Coordinates of C-alpha atoms and ligand atoms in Angstrom, one line a residue:
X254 CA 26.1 3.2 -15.2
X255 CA 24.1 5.0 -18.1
X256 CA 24.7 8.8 -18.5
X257 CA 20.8 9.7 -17.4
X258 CA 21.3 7.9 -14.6
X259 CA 21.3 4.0 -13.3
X260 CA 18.9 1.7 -15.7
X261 CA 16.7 -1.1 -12.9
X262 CA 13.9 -3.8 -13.9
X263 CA 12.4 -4.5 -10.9
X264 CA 9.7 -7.6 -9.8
X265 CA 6.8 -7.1 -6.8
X266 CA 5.7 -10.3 -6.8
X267 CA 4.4 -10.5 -2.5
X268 CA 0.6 -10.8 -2.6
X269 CA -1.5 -11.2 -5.4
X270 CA -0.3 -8.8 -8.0
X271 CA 2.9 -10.1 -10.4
X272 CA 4.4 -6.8 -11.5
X273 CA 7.7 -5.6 -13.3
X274 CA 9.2 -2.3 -14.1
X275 CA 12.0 -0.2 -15.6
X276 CA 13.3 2.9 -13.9
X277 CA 15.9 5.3 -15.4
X278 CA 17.1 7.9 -13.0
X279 CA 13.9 8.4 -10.8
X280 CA 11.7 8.2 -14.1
X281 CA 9.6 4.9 -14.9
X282 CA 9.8 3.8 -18.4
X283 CA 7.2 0.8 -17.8
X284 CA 5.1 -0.2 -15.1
X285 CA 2.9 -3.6 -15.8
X286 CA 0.9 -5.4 -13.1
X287 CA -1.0 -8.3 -13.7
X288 CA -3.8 -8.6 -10.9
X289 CA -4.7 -11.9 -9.9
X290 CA -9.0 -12.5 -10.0
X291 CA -8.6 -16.0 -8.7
X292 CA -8.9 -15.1 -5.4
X293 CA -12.0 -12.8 -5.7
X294 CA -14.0 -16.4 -5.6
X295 CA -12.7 -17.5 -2.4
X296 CA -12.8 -14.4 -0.4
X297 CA -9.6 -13.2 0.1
X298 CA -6.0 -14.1 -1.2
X299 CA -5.0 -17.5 -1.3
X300 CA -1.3 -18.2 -0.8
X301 CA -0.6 -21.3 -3.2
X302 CA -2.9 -20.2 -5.8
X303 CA -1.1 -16.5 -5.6
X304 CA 2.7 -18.6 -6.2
X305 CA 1.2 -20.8 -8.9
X306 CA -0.4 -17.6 -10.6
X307 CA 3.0 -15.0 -10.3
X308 CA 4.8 -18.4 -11.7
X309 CA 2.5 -18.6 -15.2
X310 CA 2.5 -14.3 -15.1
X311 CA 6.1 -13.5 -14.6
X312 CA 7.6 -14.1 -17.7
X313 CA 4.8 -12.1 -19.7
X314 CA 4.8 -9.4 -17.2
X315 CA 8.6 -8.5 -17.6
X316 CA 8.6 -9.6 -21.3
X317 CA 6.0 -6.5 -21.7
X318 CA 8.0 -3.9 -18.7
X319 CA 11.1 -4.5 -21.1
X320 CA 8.9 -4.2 -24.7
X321 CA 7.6 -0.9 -23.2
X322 CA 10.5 0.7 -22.3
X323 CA 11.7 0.2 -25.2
X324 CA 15.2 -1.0 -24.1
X325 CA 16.9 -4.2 -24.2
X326 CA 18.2 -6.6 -21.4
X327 CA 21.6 -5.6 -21.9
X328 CA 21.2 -2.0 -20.7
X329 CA 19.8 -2.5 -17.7
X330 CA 22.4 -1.9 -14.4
X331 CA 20.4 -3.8 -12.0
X332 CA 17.8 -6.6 -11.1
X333 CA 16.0 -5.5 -8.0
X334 CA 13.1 -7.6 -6.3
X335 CA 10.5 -7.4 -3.3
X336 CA 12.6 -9.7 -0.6
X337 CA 9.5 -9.2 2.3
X338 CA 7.2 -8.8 3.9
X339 CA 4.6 -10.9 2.1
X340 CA 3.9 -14.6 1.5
X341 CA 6.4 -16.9 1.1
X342 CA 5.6 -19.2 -1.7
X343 CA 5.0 -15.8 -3.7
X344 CA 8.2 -13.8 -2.6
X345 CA 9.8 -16.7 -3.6
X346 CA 8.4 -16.5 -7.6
X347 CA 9.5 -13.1 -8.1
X348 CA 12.9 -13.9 -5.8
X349 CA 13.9 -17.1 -7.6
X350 CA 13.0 -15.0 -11.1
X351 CA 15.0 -12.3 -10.4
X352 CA 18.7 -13.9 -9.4
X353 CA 18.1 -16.1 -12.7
X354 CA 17.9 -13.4 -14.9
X355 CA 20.7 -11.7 -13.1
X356 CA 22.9 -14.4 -13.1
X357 CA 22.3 -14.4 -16.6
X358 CA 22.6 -11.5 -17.5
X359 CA 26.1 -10.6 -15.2
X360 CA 24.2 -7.6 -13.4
X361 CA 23.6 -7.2 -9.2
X362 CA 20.8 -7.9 -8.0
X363 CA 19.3 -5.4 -5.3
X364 CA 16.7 -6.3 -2.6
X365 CA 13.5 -4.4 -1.7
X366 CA 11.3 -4.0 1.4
X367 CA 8.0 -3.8 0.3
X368 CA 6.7 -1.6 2.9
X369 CA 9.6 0.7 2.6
X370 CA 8.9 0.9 -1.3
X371 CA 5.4 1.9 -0.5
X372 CA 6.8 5.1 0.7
X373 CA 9.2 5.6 -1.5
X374 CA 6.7 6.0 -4.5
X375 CA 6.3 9.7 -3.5
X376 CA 10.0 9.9 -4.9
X377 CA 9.5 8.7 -8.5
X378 CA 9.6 11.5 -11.7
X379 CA 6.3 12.0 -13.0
X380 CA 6.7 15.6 -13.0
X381 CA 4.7 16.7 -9.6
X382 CA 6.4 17.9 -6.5
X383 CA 7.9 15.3 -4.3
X384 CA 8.2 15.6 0.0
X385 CA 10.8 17.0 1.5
X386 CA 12.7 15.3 4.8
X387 CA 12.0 14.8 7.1
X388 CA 8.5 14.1 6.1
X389 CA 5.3 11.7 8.1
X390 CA 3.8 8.7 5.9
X391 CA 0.9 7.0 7.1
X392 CA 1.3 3.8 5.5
X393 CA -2.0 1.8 5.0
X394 CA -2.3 -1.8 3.4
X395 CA -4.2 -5.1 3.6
X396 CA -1.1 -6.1 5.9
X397 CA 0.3 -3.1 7.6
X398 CA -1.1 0.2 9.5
X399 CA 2.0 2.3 10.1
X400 CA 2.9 5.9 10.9
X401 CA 6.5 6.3 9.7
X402 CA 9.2 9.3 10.0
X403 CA 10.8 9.6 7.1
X404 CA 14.0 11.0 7.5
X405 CA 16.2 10.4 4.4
X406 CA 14.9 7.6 1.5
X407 CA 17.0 4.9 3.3
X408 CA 16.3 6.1 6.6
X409 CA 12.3 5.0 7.9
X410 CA 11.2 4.9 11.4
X411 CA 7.8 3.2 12.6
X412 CA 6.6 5.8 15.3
X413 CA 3.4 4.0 15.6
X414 CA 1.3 0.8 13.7
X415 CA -1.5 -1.7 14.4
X416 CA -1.4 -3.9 17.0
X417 CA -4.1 -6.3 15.4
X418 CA -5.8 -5.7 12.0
X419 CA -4.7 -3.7 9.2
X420 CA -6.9 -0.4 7.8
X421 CA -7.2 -2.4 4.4
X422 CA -8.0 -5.8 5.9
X423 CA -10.9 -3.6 8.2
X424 CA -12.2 -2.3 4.9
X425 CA -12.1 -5.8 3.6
X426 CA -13.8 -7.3 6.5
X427 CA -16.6 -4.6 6.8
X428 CA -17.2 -5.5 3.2
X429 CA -17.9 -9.1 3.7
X430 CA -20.4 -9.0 6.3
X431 CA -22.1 -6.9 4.2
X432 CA -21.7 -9.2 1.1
X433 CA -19.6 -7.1 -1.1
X434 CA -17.4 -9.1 -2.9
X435 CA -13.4 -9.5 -2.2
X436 CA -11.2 -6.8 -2.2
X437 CA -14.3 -4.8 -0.6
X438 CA -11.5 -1.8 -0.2
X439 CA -12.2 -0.2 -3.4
X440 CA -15.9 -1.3 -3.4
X441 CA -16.9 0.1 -0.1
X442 CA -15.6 3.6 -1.2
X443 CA -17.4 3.2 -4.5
X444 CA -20.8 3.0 -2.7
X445 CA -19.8 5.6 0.3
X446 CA -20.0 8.2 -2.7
X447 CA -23.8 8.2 -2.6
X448 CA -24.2 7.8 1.4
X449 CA -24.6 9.9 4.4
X450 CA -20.9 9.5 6.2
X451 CA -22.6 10.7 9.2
X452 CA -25.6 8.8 9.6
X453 CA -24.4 5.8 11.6
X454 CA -21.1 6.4 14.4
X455 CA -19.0 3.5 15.9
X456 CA -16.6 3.6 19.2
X457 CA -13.2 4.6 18.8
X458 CA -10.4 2.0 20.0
X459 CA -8.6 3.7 22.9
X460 CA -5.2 2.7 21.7
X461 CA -1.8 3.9 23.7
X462 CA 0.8 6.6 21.6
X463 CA 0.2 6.7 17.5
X464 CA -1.0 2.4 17.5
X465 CA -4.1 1.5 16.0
X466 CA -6.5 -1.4 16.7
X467 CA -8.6 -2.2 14.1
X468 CA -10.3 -5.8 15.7
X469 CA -12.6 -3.8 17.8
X470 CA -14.2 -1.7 14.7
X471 CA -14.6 -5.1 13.1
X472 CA -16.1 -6.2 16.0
X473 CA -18.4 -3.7 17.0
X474 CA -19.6 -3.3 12.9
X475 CA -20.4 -6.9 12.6
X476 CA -22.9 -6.5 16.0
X477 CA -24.0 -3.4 14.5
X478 CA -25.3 -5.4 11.2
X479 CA -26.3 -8.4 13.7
X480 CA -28.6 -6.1 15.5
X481 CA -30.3 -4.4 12.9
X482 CA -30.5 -7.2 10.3
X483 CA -32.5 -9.0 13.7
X484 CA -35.1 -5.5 13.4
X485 CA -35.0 -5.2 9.8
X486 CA -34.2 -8.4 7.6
X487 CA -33.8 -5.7 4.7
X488 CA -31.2 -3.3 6.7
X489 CA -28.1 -3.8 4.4
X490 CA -30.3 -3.7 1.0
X491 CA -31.8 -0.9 1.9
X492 CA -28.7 1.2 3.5
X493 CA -25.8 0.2 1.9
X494 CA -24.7 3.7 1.0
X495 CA -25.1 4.9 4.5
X496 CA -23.2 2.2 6.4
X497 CA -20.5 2.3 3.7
X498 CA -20.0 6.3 3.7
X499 CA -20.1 5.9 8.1
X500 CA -17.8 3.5 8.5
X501 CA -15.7 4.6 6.0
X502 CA -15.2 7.8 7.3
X503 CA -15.1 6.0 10.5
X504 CA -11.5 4.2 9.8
X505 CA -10.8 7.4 7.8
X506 CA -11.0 10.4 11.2
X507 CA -9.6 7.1 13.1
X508 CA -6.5 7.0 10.7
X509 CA -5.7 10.5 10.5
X510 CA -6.8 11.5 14.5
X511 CA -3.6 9.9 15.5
X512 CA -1.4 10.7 11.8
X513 CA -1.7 14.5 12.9
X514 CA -1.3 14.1 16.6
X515 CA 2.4 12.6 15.4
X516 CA 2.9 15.7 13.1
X517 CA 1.8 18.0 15.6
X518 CA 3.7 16.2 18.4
X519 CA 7.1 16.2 16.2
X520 CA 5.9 20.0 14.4
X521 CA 6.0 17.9 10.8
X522 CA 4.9 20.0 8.4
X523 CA 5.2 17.3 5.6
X524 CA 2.3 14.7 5.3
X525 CA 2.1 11.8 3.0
X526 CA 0.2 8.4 2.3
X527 CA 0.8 5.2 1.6
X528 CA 0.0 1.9 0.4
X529 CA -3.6 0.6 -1.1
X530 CA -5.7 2.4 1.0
X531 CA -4.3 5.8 -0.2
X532 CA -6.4 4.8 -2.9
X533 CA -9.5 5.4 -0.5
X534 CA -11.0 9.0 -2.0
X535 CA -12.0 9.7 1.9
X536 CA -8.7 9.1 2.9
X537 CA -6.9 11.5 -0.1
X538 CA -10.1 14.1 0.8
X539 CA -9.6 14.6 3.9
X540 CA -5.9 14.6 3.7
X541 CA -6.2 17.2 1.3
X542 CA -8.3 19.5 3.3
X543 CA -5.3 19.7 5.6
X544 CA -3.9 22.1 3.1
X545 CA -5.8 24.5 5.1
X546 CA -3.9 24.2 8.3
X547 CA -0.7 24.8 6.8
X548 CA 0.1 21.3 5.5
X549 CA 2.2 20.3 2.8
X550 CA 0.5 16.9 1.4
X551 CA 1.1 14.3 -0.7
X552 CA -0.7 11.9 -2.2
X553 CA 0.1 9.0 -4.4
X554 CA -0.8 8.6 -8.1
X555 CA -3.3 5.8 -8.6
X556 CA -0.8 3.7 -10.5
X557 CA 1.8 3.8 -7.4
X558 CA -1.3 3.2 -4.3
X559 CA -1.9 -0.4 -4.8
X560 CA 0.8 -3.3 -5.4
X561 CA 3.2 -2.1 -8.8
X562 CA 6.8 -3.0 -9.2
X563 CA 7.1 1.2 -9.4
X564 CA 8.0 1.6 -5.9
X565 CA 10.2 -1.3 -6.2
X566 CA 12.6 0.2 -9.0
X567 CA 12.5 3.7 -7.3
X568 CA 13.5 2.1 -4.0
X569 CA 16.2 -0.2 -6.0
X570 CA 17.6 3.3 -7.8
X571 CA 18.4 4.8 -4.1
X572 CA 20.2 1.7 -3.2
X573 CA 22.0 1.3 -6.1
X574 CA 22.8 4.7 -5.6
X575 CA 24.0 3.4 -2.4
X576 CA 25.8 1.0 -3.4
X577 CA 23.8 -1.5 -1.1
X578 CA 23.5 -5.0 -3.8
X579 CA 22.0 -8.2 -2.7
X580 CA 23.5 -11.9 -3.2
X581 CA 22.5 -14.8 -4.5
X582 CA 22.3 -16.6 -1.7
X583 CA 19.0 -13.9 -0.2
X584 CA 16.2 -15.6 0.5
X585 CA 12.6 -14.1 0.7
X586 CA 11.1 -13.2 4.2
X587 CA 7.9 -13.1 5.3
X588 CA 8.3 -11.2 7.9
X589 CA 11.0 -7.8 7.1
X590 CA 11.3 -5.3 9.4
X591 CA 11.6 -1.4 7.6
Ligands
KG4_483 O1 -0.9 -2.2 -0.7 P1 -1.9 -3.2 -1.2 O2 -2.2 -3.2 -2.7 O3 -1.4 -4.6 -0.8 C1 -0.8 -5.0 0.4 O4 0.4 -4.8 0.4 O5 -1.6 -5.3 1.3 O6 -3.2 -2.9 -0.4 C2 -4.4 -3.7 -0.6 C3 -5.5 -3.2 0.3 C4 -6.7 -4.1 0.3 O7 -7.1 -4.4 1.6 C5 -7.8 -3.2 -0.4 O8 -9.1 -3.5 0.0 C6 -7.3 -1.9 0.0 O9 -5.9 -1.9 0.0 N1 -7.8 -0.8 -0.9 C7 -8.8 0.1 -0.5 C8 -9.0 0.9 -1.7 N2 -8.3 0.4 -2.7 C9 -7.5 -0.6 -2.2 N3 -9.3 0.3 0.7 C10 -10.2 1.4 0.7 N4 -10.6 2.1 -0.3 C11 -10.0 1.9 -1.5 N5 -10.3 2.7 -2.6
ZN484 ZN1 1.5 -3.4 -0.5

């Protein structure tokens, strides 16, 4: 191992964003993603279309994570990849990549959960304060609502998740029936900037412990639109601002009702987020204003929210530290449990 600390190139390749970094120590050297706007046409992400496009984008991506760190292959300690959860065909890409280049190269090869690295991002160098443990991370995707107790970086517990819909996928469903284009995530908060969060309200699930259901907001939003589109053929036009800002805030209280019911319940001082939807600017506002009641929060960089190969090397540099290596003969699941 290097002086400053093992040197890990790690691959995310589980949805539809091929990505590769370099870590030293808890410090990223690179971080390149390479978003894939093929699926923007058809609505939502498209599994053989995502393999065939992480297959023409790997080599590029890592050719420019290695280019930018300015090392060489040879001083690297460690391959590490995303093993699961995610889709098949495209775990497989960055997988298949991975043990290649560490056959290669001689080095071990470490395996990543995606939704564990997620969390994990809050641990990386980039010179702001990190949580301490144990510490609460609501963990908000396109595929996964989660409340998880973080008790060591190795050591995740789910205390409560969806039992349906993710947050991300709501946001991306709301979007459509209101015609805003695939991944409506980023583009529903864009508009709720200029809209009245308050204007319209919509029923809260009534959901057992710290789950979340997210099919009946989709529900009840899409009858919502029904109705007044039937009153008003202009509705949407003429509101969009409004019914993004409600509904966003909507999913927002919903999110974090519960989130500080488990902190108060388990007197967790420590809040973070995670995963796409931390990129919502409700989300990390009202998080924020927690601060007041005596919260410590933290909230992910922009670089680290969404899909990035980041989270994979910082999750890769705890087990390595760990001494917890892969094999060759790992295969990617779909399906990983944290
Ligand atoms: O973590 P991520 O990049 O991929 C998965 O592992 O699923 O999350 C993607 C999800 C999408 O549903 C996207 O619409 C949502 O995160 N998202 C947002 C925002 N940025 C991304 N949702 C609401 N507001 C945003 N600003
Ligand atoms: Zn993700």
């Amino acid at each position: 191992m290097q002086q400053n600390g093992p040197i890990i190139l790690a691959i995310e390749s589980s949805c539809d964003e091929t990505s590769a970094a370099v870590i030293q120590k808890r410090k990223i050297l690179a971080n390149i993603t390479s978003s894939q706007a093929i699926h923007e046409q058809y609505g939502g992400v498209v599994p053989e279309l995502a393999s065939r496009a992480h297959l023409q984008n790997i080599v590029p991506v890592v050719n420019a994570a290695i280019e930018k760190s300015k090392l060489n292959l040879s001083a690297l300690d460690a391959i590490a990849y995303t093993r699961g959860p995610g889709l098949l065909g495209a775990l497989l890409v960055g997988t298949s990549f991975a043990k290649g280049l560490a056959l290669s190269l001689g080095k071990p090869l470490i395996e990543v959960n995606h939704m564990q690295a997620h969390i994990l991002a809050h641990l990386i160098d980039n010179g702001s304060e990190t949580p301490e443990f144990p510490f609460l991370c609501l963990t908000v995707s396109g595929g996964h609502t989660q409340i998880v107790l973080v008790k060591s970086p190795l050591e995740q517990s789910i205390l409560g998740e969806t039992i349906d819909d993710a947050a991300g996928e709501a946001f991306d469903k709301v979007a459509k029936t209101i015609g805003i284009p695939y991944p409506g995530g980023p583009l529903v908060d864009n508009w709720a900037k200029e809209g009245n969060p308050n204007r319209f309200k919509f029923p809260y699930p009534q959901i057992h412990h710290y789950n979340y259901s997210f099919s009946g907001i989709k529900t009840s939003f899409l009858y919502f639109i029904q109705n007044n589109l039937k009153e008003d053929s202009q509705f949407v036009a003429n509101n969009k601002a409004d019914i993004c800002a409600s509904i966003q805030n909507h999913i927002v209280s919903y999110l974090l009702t519960k989130f500080l019911k488990a902190a108060k319940d388990l007197k967790i001082k420590q809040l973070a987020i995670a995963g796409g939807v931390s990129a919502n600017s409700e989300l990390r506002q009202q998080l924020f204003e927690l601060k007041n009641k005596g919260y410590k929060v933290f909230i992910p960089a922009f670089e680290y929210c969404t899909d990035n190969a980041g989270m994979i090397a910082i999750a890769a540099h705890f087990k390595f530290l760990n001494g917890d290596f892969s094999n060759q003969s790992a295969t990617p699941l779909a399906r990983m449990p944290l």
